């Protein structure tokens, strides 16, 4: 299960909540979508954009008190099938190679960054994910600008 968002405060009296997504996949809060909060499975009945978040109505959550019980819960969902997507859990431990075939390092973690997520290599080098150009057996290929690794 992937972490996809967090439940914020209750909104109104009818059980709606504010949901902050940490994904760009807004279909996560589309009607009919299922999210998991702790041990509870929640089906989205309705949602609408609200500022940078969404106001979401879940099946079975009918009162403000019901909604307040969800406050602060982390929302998880099954990975979406998309062959072109790179998932954080798939990148950890993967070799990073330059387009010329030379080894750059191994991904230790991913660091969120407003401009682009960063691949944190075991050597401490940070590589912006926007430089990933291809995937190969157990590796990602990066096209790095000259001098990036010397910083």
PDB file of C-alpha atoms in Angstrom:
ATOM      1  CA  UNK A   1       0.000   0.000   0.000  1.00  0.00           C
ATOM      2  CA  UNK A   2       1.227   3.480  -0.853  1.00  0.00           C
ATOM      3  CA  UNK A   3       0.715   6.556   1.283  1.00  0.00           C
ATOM      4  CA  UNK A   4      -1.431   8.926  -0.790  1.00  0.00           C
ATOM      5  CA  UNK A   5      -2.673  11.572   1.642  1.00  0.00           C
ATOM      6  CA  UNK A   6      -3.811  12.646   5.066  1.00  0.00           C
ATOM      7  CA  UNK A   7      -7.182  13.478   6.555  1.00  0.00           C
ATOM      8  CA  UNK A   8      -7.394  17.016   7.876  1.00  0.00           C
ATOM      9  CA  UNK A   9     -10.156  18.638   9.821  1.00  0.00           C
ATOM     10  CA  UNK A  10     -13.875  18.013   9.515  1.00  0.00           C
ATOM     11  CA  UNK A  11     -15.716  20.270   7.068  1.00  0.00           C
ATOM     12  CA  UNK A  12     -19.302  21.166   7.917  1.00  0.00           C
ATOM     13  CA  UNK A  13     -21.831  19.026   9.744  1.00  0.00           C
ATOM     14  CA  UNK A  14     -22.449  16.191   7.258  1.00  0.00           C
ATOM     15  CA  UNK A  15     -19.287  14.130   7.740  1.00  0.00           C
ATOM     16  CA  UNK A  16     -17.083  15.666   5.061  1.00  0.00           C
ATOM     17  CA  UNK A  17     -13.348  16.043   5.686  1.00  0.00           C
ATOM     18  CA  UNK A  18     -10.474  17.956   4.162  1.00  0.00           C
ATOM     19  CA  UNK A  19      -8.002  15.599   2.463  1.00  0.00           C
ATOM     20  CA  UNK A  20      -4.466  16.648   1.543  1.00  0.00           C
ATOM     21  CA  UNK A  21      -3.033  14.483  -1.223  1.00  0.00           C
ATOM     22  CA  UNK A  22       0.697  13.808  -1.472  1.00  0.00           C
ATOM     23  CA  UNK A  23       0.239  12.488  -5.002  1.00  0.00           C
ATOM     24  CA  UNK A  24      -0.624  14.167  -8.265  1.00  0.00           C
ATOM     25  CA  UNK A  25      -3.108  11.376  -9.000  1.00  0.00           C
ATOM     26  CA  UNK A  26      -6.428  13.046  -8.156  1.00  0.00           C
ATOM     27  CA  UNK A  27      -8.300   9.868  -9.092  1.00  0.00           C
ATOM     28  CA  UNK A  28      -7.365   8.761  -5.566  1.00  0.00           C
ATOM     29  CA  UNK A  29     -10.319  10.853  -4.323  1.00  0.00           C
ATOM     30  CA  UNK A  30     -12.678  10.186  -7.240  1.00  0.00           C
ATOM     31  CA  UNK A  31     -16.093   8.734  -6.327  1.00  0.00           C
ATOM     32  CA  UNK A  32     -15.795   4.969  -5.939  1.00  0.00           C
ATOM     33  CA  UNK A  33     -12.098   5.029  -4.995  1.00  0.00           C
ATOM     34  CA  UNK A  34     -11.122   3.081  -1.881  1.00  0.00           C
ATOM     35  CA  UNK A  35      -8.614   4.425   0.636  1.00  0.00           C
ATOM     36  CA  UNK A  36      -7.362   2.786   3.802  1.00  0.00           C
ATOM     37  CA  UNK A  37      -6.978   4.695   7.095  1.00  0.00           C
ATOM     38  CA  UNK A  38      -5.431   2.464   9.739  1.00  0.00           C
ATOM     39  CA  UNK A  39      -7.498  -0.730   9.662  1.00  0.00           C
ATOM     40  CA  UNK A  40     -10.514   1.002   8.153  1.00  0.00           C
ATOM     41  CA  UNK A  41     -11.404   0.897   4.463  1.00  0.00           C
ATOM     42  CA  UNK A  42     -13.059   4.102   3.230  1.00  0.00           C
ATOM     43  CA  UNK A  43     -14.961   4.444  -0.038  1.00  0.00           C
ATOM     44  CA  UNK A  44     -15.102   7.928  -1.552  1.00  0.00           C
ATOM     45  CA  UNK A  45     -18.711   8.932  -2.206  1.00  0.00           C
ATOM     46  CA  UNK A  46     -17.990  12.458  -3.420  1.00  0.00           C
ATOM     47  CA  UNK A  47     -15.130  14.939  -3.582  1.00  0.00           C
ATOM     48  CA  UNK A  48     -14.459  18.415  -4.813  1.00  0.00           C
ATOM     49  CA  UNK A  49     -11.380  20.644  -4.948  1.00  0.00           C
ATOM     50  CA  UNK A  50     -10.934  23.062  -2.048  1.00  0.00           C
ATOM     51  CA  UNK A  51      -7.975  25.433  -2.200  1.00  0.00           C
ATOM     52  CA  UNK A  52      -4.979  23.058  -2.568  1.00  0.00           C
ATOM     53  CA  UNK A  53      -6.855  20.117  -1.040  1.00  0.00           C
ATOM     54  CA  UNK A  54     -10.128  18.223  -1.482  1.00  0.00           C
ATOM     55  CA  UNK A  55     -13.345  18.087   0.469  1.00  0.00           C
ATOM     56  CA  UNK A  56     -14.237  14.399   0.609  1.00  0.00           C
ATOM     57  CA  UNK A  57     -17.344  12.504   1.711  1.00  0.00           C
ATOM     58  CA  UNK A  58     -16.694   8.886   2.671  1.00  0.00           C
ATOM     59  CA  UNK A  59     -19.389   6.195   2.779  1.00  0.00           C
ATOM     60  CA  UNK A  60     -20.561   5.639   6.351  1.00  0.00           C
ATOM     61  CA  UNK A  61     -19.148   8.933   7.632  1.00  0.00           C
ATOM     62  CA  UNK A  62     -22.327  10.961   8.147  1.00  0.00           C
ATOM     63  CA  UNK A  63     -21.750  13.324  11.055  1.00  0.00           C
ATOM     64  CA  UNK A  64     -19.157  15.852  12.094  1.00  0.00           C
ATOM     65  CA  UNK A  65     -18.259  13.566  14.998  1.00  0.00           C
ATOM     66  CA  UNK A  66     -17.613  10.680  12.572  1.00  0.00           C
ATOM     67  CA  UNK A  67     -15.418  12.987  10.492  1.00  0.00           C
ATOM     68  CA  UNK A  68     -13.487  14.232  13.515  1.00  0.00           C
ATOM     69  CA  UNK A  69     -12.519  10.624  14.371  1.00  0.00           C
ATOM     70  CA  UNK A  70     -10.633  10.470  11.051  1.00  0.00           C
ATOM     71  CA  UNK A  71      -8.668  13.674  11.690  1.00  0.00           C
ATOM     72  CA  UNK A  72      -4.909  13.172  11.252  1.00  0.00           C
ATOM     73  CA  UNK A  73      -5.146   9.673   9.785  1.00  0.00           C
ATOM     74  CA  UNK A  74      -2.805   8.738   6.965  1.00  0.00           C
ATOM     75  CA  UNK A  75      -4.524   7.468   3.815  1.00  0.00           C
ATOM     76  CA  UNK A  76      -3.106   4.539   1.845  1.00  0.00           C
ATOM     77  CA  UNK A  77      -4.092   2.941  -1.459  1.00  0.00           C
ATOM     78  CA  UNK A  78      -2.993   0.181  -3.790  1.00  0.00           C
ATOM     79  CA  UNK A  79      -0.473   1.236  -6.467  1.00  0.00           C
ATOM     80  CA  UNK A  80      -2.035   2.266  -9.765  1.00  0.00           C
ATOM     81  CA  UNK A  81      -1.010   0.277 -12.813  1.00  0.00           C
ATOM     82  CA  UNK A  82       1.011   2.657 -14.986  1.00  0.00           C
ATOM     83  CA  UNK A  83       4.079   1.350 -16.801  1.00  0.00           C
ATOM     84  CA  UNK A  84       5.503   4.864 -17.261  1.00  0.00           C
ATOM     85  CA  UNK A  85       5.457   5.799 -13.567  1.00  0.00           C
ATOM     86  CA  UNK A  86       8.442   5.514 -11.269  1.00  0.00           C
ATOM     87  CA  UNK A  87       7.512   4.672  -7.674  1.00  0.00           C
ATOM     88  CA  UNK A  88       9.668   5.527  -4.688  1.00  0.00           C
ATOM     89  CA  UNK A  89       9.582   1.961  -3.383  1.00  0.00           C
ATOM     90  CA  UNK A  90      10.845   0.740  -6.773  1.00  0.00           C
ATOM     91  CA  UNK A  91      13.795   3.158  -6.798  1.00  0.00           C
ATOM     92  CA  UNK A  92      15.340   2.324  -3.426  1.00  0.00           C
ATOM     93  CA  UNK A  93      18.407   0.133  -3.944  1.00  0.00           C
ATOM     94  CA  UNK A  94      18.482   0.656  -7.711  1.00  0.00           C
ATOM     95  CA  UNK A  95      21.731   1.397  -9.554  1.00  0.00           C
ATOM     96  CA  UNK A  96      22.005   4.803 -11.213  1.00  0.00           C
ATOM     97  CA  UNK A  97      24.019   4.931 -14.438  1.00  0.00           C
ATOM     98  CA  UNK A  98      24.868   7.798 -16.769  1.00  0.00           C
ATOM     99  CA  UNK A  99      23.866   7.681 -20.442  1.00  0.00           C
ATOM    100  CA  UNK A 100      27.449   6.721 -21.288  1.00  0.00           C
ATOM    101  CA  UNK A 101      27.087   3.610 -19.078  1.00  0.00           C
ATOM    102  CA  UNK A 102      29.262   4.791 -16.209  1.00  0.00           C
ATOM    103  CA  UNK A 103      28.052   4.094 -12.684  1.00  0.00           C
ATOM    104  CA  UNK A 104      26.804   7.069 -10.687  1.00  0.00           C
ATOM    105  CA  UNK A 105      25.765   5.218  -7.522  1.00  0.00           C
ATOM    106  CA  UNK A 106      22.941   3.393  -5.751  1.00  0.00           C
ATOM    107  CA  UNK A 107      19.699   5.040  -4.593  1.00  0.00           C
ATOM    108  CA  UNK A 108      19.516   5.048  -0.797  1.00  0.00           C
ATOM    109  CA  UNK A 109      16.383   7.193  -0.401  1.00  0.00           C
ATOM    110  CA  UNK A 110      14.226   9.823  -2.068  1.00  0.00           C
ATOM    111  CA  UNK A 111      14.089  13.371  -0.735  1.00  0.00           C
ATOM    112  CA  UNK A 112      11.060  15.529  -1.493  1.00  0.00           C
ATOM    113  CA  UNK A 113      11.985  18.853  -3.037  1.00  0.00           C
ATOM    114  CA  UNK A 114       9.653  21.506  -4.491  1.00  0.00           C
ATOM    115  CA  UNK A 115      11.405  21.636  -7.860  1.00  0.00           C
ATOM    116  CA  UNK A 116      11.943  17.893  -8.293  1.00  0.00           C
ATOM    117  CA  UNK A 117      12.315  14.905  -6.001  1.00  0.00           C
ATOM    118  CA  UNK A 118      15.955  14.077  -5.350  1.00  0.00           C
ATOM    119  CA  UNK A 119      17.572  10.662  -5.553  1.00  0.00           C
ATOM    120  CA  UNK A 120      19.820  10.412  -2.490  1.00  0.00           C
ATOM    121  CA  UNK A 121      22.674   8.119  -3.431  1.00  0.00           C
ATOM    122  CA  UNK A 122      24.625   6.009  -0.923  1.00  0.00           C
ATOM    123  CA  UNK A 123      27.608   8.314  -1.537  1.00  0.00           C
ATOM    124  CA  UNK A 124      25.558  11.335  -0.409  1.00  0.00           C
ATOM    125  CA  UNK A 125      25.221  12.734  -3.930  1.00  0.00           C
ATOM    126  CA  UNK A 126      21.804  14.232  -4.737  1.00  0.00           C
ATOM    127  CA  UNK A 127      20.461  13.680  -8.256  1.00  0.00           C
ATOM    128  CA  UNK A 128      17.248  15.485  -9.320  1.00  0.00           C
ATOM    129  CA  UNK A 129      14.704  12.951 -10.600  1.00  0.00           C
ATOM    130  CA  UNK A 130      14.045  15.134 -13.664  1.00  0.00           C
ATOM    131  CA  UNK A 131      17.343  13.839 -15.068  1.00  0.00           C
ATOM    132  CA  UNK A 132      16.042  10.241 -15.242  1.00  0.00           C
ATOM    133  CA  UNK A 133      15.707   9.391 -18.940  1.00  0.00           C
ATOM    134  CA  UNK A 134      15.282   5.605 -19.020  1.00  0.00           C
ATOM    135  CA  UNK A 135      14.918   2.407 -17.017  1.00  0.00           C
ATOM    136  CA  UNK A 136      16.867  -0.756 -17.594  1.00  0.00           C
ATOM    137  CA  UNK A 137      17.158  -4.068 -15.751  1.00  0.00           C
ATOM    138  CA  UNK A 138      17.587  -2.986 -12.120  1.00  0.00           C
ATOM    139  CA  UNK A 139      18.868   0.481 -13.016  1.00  0.00           C
ATOM    140  CA  UNK A 140      17.781   3.974 -13.967  1.00  0.00           C
ATOM    141  CA  UNK A 141      19.636   5.969 -16.584  1.00  0.00           C
ATOM    142  CA  UNK A 142      20.288   9.652 -15.942  1.00  0.00           C
ATOM    143  CA  UNK A 143      21.412  12.385 -18.324  1.00  0.00           C
ATOM    144  CA  UNK A 144      23.344  14.687 -16.006  1.00  0.00           C
ATOM    145  CA  UNK A 145      24.567  18.178 -16.857  1.00  0.00           C
ATOM    146  CA  UNK A 146      28.332  18.640 -16.824  1.00  0.00           C
ATOM    147  CA  UNK A 147      29.715  19.299 -13.357  1.00  0.00           C
ATOM    148  CA  UNK A 148      26.698  18.125 -11.341  1.00  0.00           C
ATOM    149  CA  UNK A 149      28.658  15.389  -9.598  1.00  0.00           C
ATOM    150  CA  UNK A 150      31.529  17.726  -8.730  1.00  0.00           C
ATOM    151  CA  UNK A 151      29.408  19.984  -6.516  1.00  0.00           C
TER     152      UNK A 151
END
